[in-house]
Each structure stands twice: as structure tokens, then as C-alpha cells.
Amino acid sequence: MELPIAKDFRKFKGPEFYEAEFSEYFLLPFKFHRINDEKEVLVNEVGDFLIVPIGTARRIASRDIQKDELLYEDLFANSFISNKPIPDLIDVLATRYRTKKSFLDDFTALHIFVVSLRCNHSCHYCQVSRVSENRQEFDISIEDLTSGIEHMFRSPSPSITMEFQGGEPLLAFDRVKFGVEYALKLNETFKKDITFVVCTNATVFTDEILEFCKEHQIIISTSLDGPEFLHNANRPKSGAKSYQMVIDGINRARNQLGEDQVSALMTTTSLSLEYPIEIIDNYIENGFSNIFLRPISPYGFALKNSKKNRYHTEKYLEFYKKGLKYIIELNKQGVFFVEDYTTIILKKILTPFPVSYVDLQSPAGMINNVVVFNYDGYVYATDESRMLAEQGDFTFRLGHVKDNYRSIFYGEKARFLSQYWSNESLAGCADCGLQSYCGADPVFHYAAQGDFEGYRPTSDFCIKNMEIIRHIFDLLDSDGKALMPIFNSWINNRPRYQ
């Protein structure tokens, strides 16, 4: 094979090409991204944005913006350009940047305890190695649970969430009960703000369980995949129709605990892709005011049934956009209903504050915001990474609950992972115009591509998030006047008419 001759290569231009004549403004750091055939979005270091005609970024860089243009004032006011090399308000920008990253201040807040692998369902997209209901050897030991709780209280965060997962955690209710009571006992000394969450399929409630949840204000998070035919297909239970069982469980929990103490989460399977409207209507019919149109995750058992669980990201994006359009139309008609993933991104776009959603944090939420204590006593960087462990891959194992806190949270493994958890320093992310609103997620890229950093052009994480964020900006550009009141109501979780 002959190498191309030198003249075919793109040559770098000389320094004189980049030397601009004296201009009326200096450039501040910003990036840009095309959002449709006519517009691009400019985004600065603190996430401020301007939607402008295509070619504006080039004009700014070429010092072609004139002082008498309205654009000049917008660029100056929003810290895209400055009349000095270092703007007078640099300290304000620094404060705003620190605010965006303030989720790092208090370190780990979410502590997930996998109290059992036992489960009474056979969901084909399950991400863990569930076992049958009678296998009590797969329950966490009291000794390991105690050590994990003690580590939880070593976190510097003044607010912590203790989340119980499985399997089906309520099959090991004695562990849940012990965990809550021991945490409350320790908190008499530490005096942290504690939130308790149980992730359950809502089919094993008893009066004792619900009374305990009510007494300790425990939040119930369950799974609901949509209409009966869809839920039963996605989440089968031997000898029973799981849909009616979960609806009965949801209603029973609401009656005992209150409407705001019960939430639901859906997972998008190949079958789900055809029914976004029906899924949303089902949530409304069952008294929910929000939904997370969540794609399936590339972990664990979910990968074993490719026919039901694998689909192109483009198919999911069609599902998401159709669902979002329907939800927006409902809101325009006066029905308050929220799409959760859109709202997370809107908070990053429209507010100065950070979000607690691990996947869209940079540095990534792994360790910094979440840690998992598995049923066998081992500690993992995220919920997804313990799912990899169930398949025999212990790459993200941080240690054991018997290890000291520092070796788990600041040890060699944590330091290694820190090389890959900031999208500001990753190839393909560092210069992305949508970087401020996205995350890094090295666990996803390791699982999907076998690489901690990931290759962005073929990354489903990037394809999904870049298109969703671009789509949101496109909506703001085309229908912003009508959408902003709706989007603000989602951010504030309050209907417009209140």
C-alpha cells in the first residue's frame, strides 16, 4: 500500500495566520454545537448558553462581532467575550463554577445496601444474578451490614441516603429492619439528615413491613413498565400476573404511607419501544405525575436475552422523542406530568445548581456521590459495577466492608478510576459543545466498549445524551415561549397554575 504524498496532507498554518489585529474584545472559554439547520448553541464554562445563527462561533473567533450589534451585548453580558484579557467578574465566574461542582463538597451521599439476591420475579432484563426465594445464604450478614453502616456514617456528607436493594430486599426484611434501626441508633451521635429508600417490586408487602415503613418515613421505589400486557411480559412472576400484584402493592403502600412516599420506575425493552403513549397513559391512570423514560442498561443478565433487551440507540431516541412530545402536549392542555430525564438535563441547562443524578455528573458520581455495599460484604463504585461483578468482573470492586474507610474510598482503585471520571479531560468530551450538561460514566464505557475512557464516536452513552440535549435546545429554539413555563414547572416540581 502506497502512502499518500505530502501534498495530500492537511498542513498546519503558520503563526501569522492566528495573529489577529487589535480588536475590541477578548475571547473567554466557550464551546458550540449545531442544533438544527439554522442554529447553533454557544455554551460557556459555567453552562450559560446562547442560541445563535450557524456561523456565529466562527464570527466570534474571527473578531468579527461589532460593538453596535445586539449580539455583542449578549456575548459580553453572558461571559463569552470580555473587554479585558481577564474579565472584572472573573471571581463571579469562579464562584458559579464552584457551585456547579458543589456536589463534590460533601462526598458520598447515596449508600446502597444489597441486602439479598433472593427474588420472586424472573424479569428478563434483570441486571443481577437473582436467586430463588429460599436461598437465605445470599442475604447479607448482620456483621457485614453493621460494618457498611458504620462506613456510611464516616462520610463527611451531612445528608445521607440509605437505599436497600436486591434481588427483592423485602424478602430479607429482617436485614432492612436491622439496618434502619442501627442507622438511627448511630445517628443519635452523628446527627445527619437521613433518608431511607426501599427498592421493591411491591408484591411482598405485609402489615408489619408497611407499618415499619410508615414509622420511619421510608420511601418506596418500585417498578412499573406500563400496561398490563407489557408489564407482565417484561416482569414475569411464576404462577401469577405481576401487573395486578404491583398495582395492588402501590395502592396499598400509598394508603399506608402517603402518595408522595411511593414512586415508580420503568425500563424500556424492545417491546416497550412500540408503546410510549400507552406507557405514559398507564402512569397517569395509576396516579403518577412523572415518568423516567429509561433505556435498558448494558449489564448483567439483561444482555443474555438480546431479542428482548438489545436495540439500537436510534430506536430508543425515537421512543423518547415521541413520548416527550406527548408529555409536552399533555402539559399544554393543563395536565401536569413530568419526564424525569429531561428535567435533570433542564436543571443543568437552566439553573446554576448541580444535579445528583450520577450518570450526568463530572467528575462522575461513582464514589463521589454513590457507593454500593454488596450482599457478600464487598464494596463497589456504583450499582452498575456490582452488576458486572455478578458476571465475574471485579474491576470496580473497591474493597471489603472490613477494610478501613480510607483504603476503600481513597485507595489505589479509587485513584485509578479518577483518571477517567471527568469529561473535561476525556478525548471527545473536552471539546464537545454539550460537555457542561453531560457526564463521563467510565463504568458504562468499560462495560460497553471495554475501555474506561470510551470511544465517543461509537459510544451509545454519547449518541443518546448528545441527541437528547440537542433535541431539548431545538425545542427551546422552535417553541421556547410556550415551553419555558412548562419546563420551569418541571424543574420546580410544581404545576404552572399553582
PDB file of C-alpha atoms in Angstrom, residues 100-230:
ATOM      1  CA  LYS A 100     -21.857  23.701  39.577  1.00  0.00           C
ATOM      2  CA  LYS A 101     -19.335  21.305  41.124  1.00  0.00           C
ATOM      3  CA  SER A 102     -20.571  21.658  44.700  1.00  0.00           C
ATOM      4  CA  PHE A 103     -21.876  18.076  44.704  1.00  0.00           C
ATOM      5  CA  LEU A 104     -18.231  17.195  45.434  1.00  0.00           C
ATOM      6  CA  ASP A 105     -18.124  19.223  48.650  1.00  0.00           C
ATOM      7  CA  ASP A 106     -19.691  16.651  50.952  1.00  0.00           C
ATOM      8  CA  PHE A 107     -18.529  13.468  49.173  1.00  0.00           C
ATOM      9  CA  THR A 108     -20.611  10.254  49.221  1.00  0.00           C
ATOM     10  CA  ALA A 109     -24.305  10.814  49.949  1.00  0.00           C
ATOM     11  CA  LEU A 110     -26.054   7.736  48.478  1.00  0.00           C
ATOM     12  CA  HIS A 111     -25.206   4.419  50.162  1.00  0.00           C
ATOM     13  CA  ILE A 112     -26.801   1.373  48.525  1.00  0.00           C
ATOM     14  CA  PHE A 113     -27.094  -1.833  50.561  1.00  0.00           C
ATOM     15  CA  VAL A 114     -27.801  -5.011  48.590  1.00  0.00           C
ATOM     16  CA  VAL A 115     -29.342  -6.977  51.431  1.00  0.00           C
ATOM     17  CA  SER A 116     -30.258 -10.054  49.391  1.00  0.00           C
ATOM     18  CA  LEU A 117     -30.116 -11.589  45.922  1.00  0.00           C
ATOM     19  CA  ARG A 118     -33.350 -13.511  46.572  1.00  0.00           C
ATOM     20  CA  CYS A 119     -36.248 -12.540  44.316  1.00  0.00           C
ATOM     21  CA  ASN A 120     -39.767 -13.725  43.469  1.00  0.00           C
ATOM     22  CA  HIS A 121     -39.725 -12.431  39.875  1.00  0.00           C
ATOM     23  CA  SER A 122     -37.945 -13.537  36.689  1.00  0.00           C
ATOM     24  CA  CYS A 123     -37.519 -10.252  34.819  1.00  0.00           C
ATOM     25  CA  HIS A 124     -35.663 -10.894  31.554  1.00  0.00           C
ATOM     26  CA  TYR A 125     -33.830  -7.572  31.794  1.00  0.00           C
ATOM     27  CA  CYS A 126     -32.662  -8.118  35.370  1.00  0.00           C
ATOM     28  CA  GLN A 127     -29.125  -6.777  35.762  1.00  0.00           C
ATOM     29  CA  VAL A 128     -28.101  -9.040  38.645  1.00  0.00           C
ATOM     30  CA  SER A 129     -27.850 -12.760  39.320  1.00  0.00           C
ATOM     31  CA  ARG A 130     -31.076 -13.245  41.237  1.00  0.00           C
ATOM     32  CA  VAL A 131     -31.643 -16.456  43.193  1.00  0.00           C
ATOM     33  CA  SER A 132     -34.789 -18.239  44.389  1.00  0.00           C
ATOM     34  CA  GLU A 133     -36.707 -17.062  47.437  1.00  0.00           C
ATOM     35  CA  ASN A 134     -35.467 -19.777  49.806  1.00  0.00           C
ATOM     36  CA  ARG A 135     -31.718 -19.164  49.299  1.00  0.00           C
ATOM     37  CA  GLN A 136     -31.050 -17.279  52.545  1.00  0.00           C
ATOM     38  CA  GLU A 137     -27.301 -17.788  52.209  1.00  0.00           C
ATOM     39  CA  PHE A 138     -27.481 -14.922  49.699  1.00  0.00           C
ATOM     40  CA  ASP A 139     -28.622 -12.457  52.391  1.00  0.00           C
ATOM     41  CA  ILE A 140     -26.066 -10.000  53.734  1.00  0.00           C
ATOM     42  CA  SER A 141     -24.689 -10.971  57.136  1.00  0.00           C
ATOM     43  CA  ILE A 142     -25.533  -8.785  60.122  1.00  0.00           C
ATOM     44  CA  GLU A 143     -21.803  -8.329  60.701  1.00  0.00           C
ATOM     45  CA  ASP A 144     -21.179  -7.011  57.171  1.00  0.00           C
ATOM     46  CA  LEU A 145     -24.317  -4.872  57.273  1.00  0.00           C
ATOM     47  CA  THR A 146     -23.126  -3.343  60.546  1.00  0.00           C
ATOM     48  CA  SER A 147     -19.687  -2.551  59.087  1.00  0.00           C
ATOM     49  CA  GLY A 148     -21.247  -0.993  55.990  1.00  0.00           C
ATOM     50  CA  ILE A 149     -23.496   1.254  58.063  1.00  0.00           C
ATOM     51  CA  GLU A 150     -20.548   2.369  60.147  1.00  0.00           C
ATOM     52  CA  HIS A 151     -18.709   3.300  56.934  1.00  0.00           C
ATOM     53  CA  MET A 152     -21.788   5.246  55.828  1.00  0.00           C
ATOM     54  CA  PHE A 153     -21.532   7.428  58.902  1.00  0.00           C
ATOM     55  CA  ARG A 154     -17.857   8.104  58.190  1.00  0.00           C
ATOM     56  CA  SER A 155     -18.898  10.019  55.072  1.00  0.00           C
ATOM     57  CA  PRO A 156     -18.424  13.772  55.582  1.00  0.00           C
ATOM     58  CA  SER A 157     -21.808  14.432  53.967  1.00  0.00           C
ATOM     59  CA  PRO A 158     -24.341  15.958  56.404  1.00  0.00           C
ATOM     60  CA  SER A 159     -27.162  14.370  54.373  1.00  0.00           C
ATOM     61  CA  ILE A 160     -27.115  10.683  53.526  1.00  0.00           C
ATOM     62  CA  THR A 161     -29.489   8.283  51.792  1.00  0.00           C
ATOM     63  CA  MET A 162     -29.584   4.633  52.818  1.00  0.00           C
ATOM     64  CA  GLU A 163     -31.102   2.646  49.963  1.00  0.00           C
ATOM     65  CA  PHE A 164     -31.984  -1.056  50.235  1.00  0.00           C
ATOM     66  CA  GLN A 165     -31.813  -3.129  47.052  1.00  0.00           C
ATOM     67  CA  GLY A 166     -31.827  -6.761  45.949  1.00  0.00           C
ATOM     68  CA  GLY A 167     -32.987  -9.084  44.472  1.00  0.00           C
ATOM     69  CA  GLU A 168     -36.107  -8.262  46.394  1.00  0.00           C
ATOM     70  CA  PRO A 169     -34.898  -6.638  49.634  1.00  0.00           C
ATOM     71  CA  LEU A 170     -38.164  -7.177  51.492  1.00  0.00           C
ATOM     72  CA  LEU A 171     -37.602 -10.930  51.317  1.00  0.00           C
ATOM     73  CA  ALA A 172     -34.843 -10.113  53.808  1.00  0.00           C
ATOM     74  CA  PHE A 173     -36.945  -7.671  55.803  1.00  0.00           C
ATOM     75  CA  ASP A 174     -35.074  -8.553  58.990  1.00  0.00           C
ATOM     76  CA  ARG A 175     -31.957  -7.051  57.380  1.00  0.00           C
ATOM     77  CA  VAL A 176     -33.822  -3.930  56.316  1.00  0.00           C
ATOM     78  CA  LYS A 177     -35.276  -3.521  59.789  1.00  0.00           C
ATOM     79  CA  PHE A 178     -31.907  -4.017  61.477  1.00  0.00           C
ATOM     80  CA  GLY A 179     -30.249  -1.580  59.054  1.00  0.00           C
ATOM     81  CA  VAL A 180     -32.739   1.216  59.716  1.00  0.00           C
ATOM     82  CA  GLU A 181     -32.702   0.755  63.467  1.00  0.00           C
ATOM     83  CA  TYR A 182     -28.912   0.566  63.701  1.00  0.00           C
ATOM     84  CA  ALA A 183     -28.520   3.651  61.496  1.00  0.00           C
ATOM     85  CA  LEU A 184     -30.933   5.598  63.698  1.00  0.00           C
ATOM     86  CA  LYS A 185     -29.046   4.489  66.783  1.00  0.00           C
ATOM     87  CA  LEU A 186     -25.729   5.723  65.369  1.00  0.00           C
ATOM     88  CA  ASN A 187     -27.362   8.933  64.238  1.00  0.00           C
ATOM     89  CA  GLU A 188     -28.086   9.868  67.828  1.00  0.00           C
ATOM     90  CA  THR A 189     -24.369  10.701  67.870  1.00  0.00           C
ATOM     91  CA  PHE A 190     -23.723  11.807  64.262  1.00  0.00           C
ATOM     92  CA  LYS A 191     -26.984  13.757  63.788  1.00  0.00           C
ATOM     93  CA  LYS A 192     -27.082  13.513  59.997  1.00  0.00           C
ATOM     94  CA  ASP A 193     -30.133  14.075  57.838  1.00  0.00           C
ATOM     95  CA  ILE A 194     -31.041  10.509  56.786  1.00  0.00           C
ATOM     96  CA  THR A 195     -33.394   9.387  54.022  1.00  0.00           C
ATOM     97  CA  PHE A 196     -34.377   5.714  53.801  1.00  0.00           C
ATOM     98  CA  VAL A 197     -35.405   4.136  50.475  1.00  0.00           C
ATOM     99  CA  VAL A 198     -36.504   0.575  49.704  1.00  0.00           C
ATOM    100  CA  CYS A 199     -36.381  -0.527  46.044  1.00  0.00           C
ATOM    101  CA  THR A 200     -39.010  -3.259  45.832  1.00  0.00           C
ATOM    102  CA  ASN A 201     -41.284  -4.930  43.307  1.00  0.00           C
ATOM    103  CA  ALA A 202     -44.136  -4.093  45.736  1.00  0.00           C
ATOM    104  CA  THR A 203     -45.530  -7.641  45.746  1.00  0.00           C
ATOM    105  CA  VAL A 204     -44.433  -8.844  49.192  1.00  0.00           C
ATOM    106  CA  PHE A 205     -45.819  -6.141  51.478  1.00  0.00           C
ATOM    107  CA  THR A 206     -47.165  -7.200  54.862  1.00  0.00           C
ATOM    108  CA  ASP A 207     -48.849  -5.145  57.556  1.00  0.00           C
ATOM    109  CA  GLU A 208     -45.633  -5.353  59.595  1.00  0.00           C
ATOM    110  CA  ILE A 209     -43.498  -4.088  56.709  1.00  0.00           C
ATOM    111  CA  LEU A 210     -45.784  -1.184  55.859  1.00  0.00           C
ATOM    112  CA  GLU A 211     -46.172  -0.184  59.496  1.00  0.00           C
ATOM    113  CA  PHE A 212     -42.388  -0.119  59.869  1.00  0.00           C
ATOM    114  CA  CYS A 213     -42.031   1.939  56.674  1.00  0.00           C
ATOM    115  CA  LYS A 214     -44.635   4.394  57.925  1.00  0.00           C
ATOM    116  CA  GLU A 215     -42.991   4.718  61.337  1.00  0.00           C
ATOM    117  CA  HIS A 216     -39.607   5.528  59.784  1.00  0.00           C
ATOM    118  CA  GLN A 217     -40.844   7.526  56.752  1.00  0.00           C
ATOM    119  CA  ILE A 218     -39.272   5.075  54.326  1.00  0.00           C
ATOM    120  CA  ILE A 219     -39.687   5.922  50.638  1.00  0.00           C
ATOM    121  CA  ILE A 220     -40.880   3.082  48.403  1.00  0.00           C
ATOM    122  CA  SER A 221     -39.431   2.869  44.884  1.00  0.00           C
ATOM    123  CA  THR A 222     -40.985   0.219  42.668  1.00  0.00           C
ATOM    124  CA  SER A 223     -41.033  -0.889  39.027  1.00  0.00           C
ATOM    125  CA  LEU A 224     -43.925  -0.338  36.634  1.00  0.00           C
ATOM    126  CA  ASP A 225     -43.319  -0.927  32.936  1.00  0.00           C
ATOM    127  CA  GLY A 226     -46.676   0.229  31.609  1.00  0.00           C
ATOM    128  CA  PRO A 227     -49.930  -1.515  30.617  1.00  0.00           C
ATOM    129  CA  GLU A 228     -50.699  -4.996  31.888  1.00  0.00           C
ATOM    130  CA  PHE A 229     -49.663  -6.862  28.716  1.00  0.00           C
ATOM    131  CA  LEU A 230     -46.331  -5.055  28.672  1.00  0.00           C
TER     132      LEU A 230
END
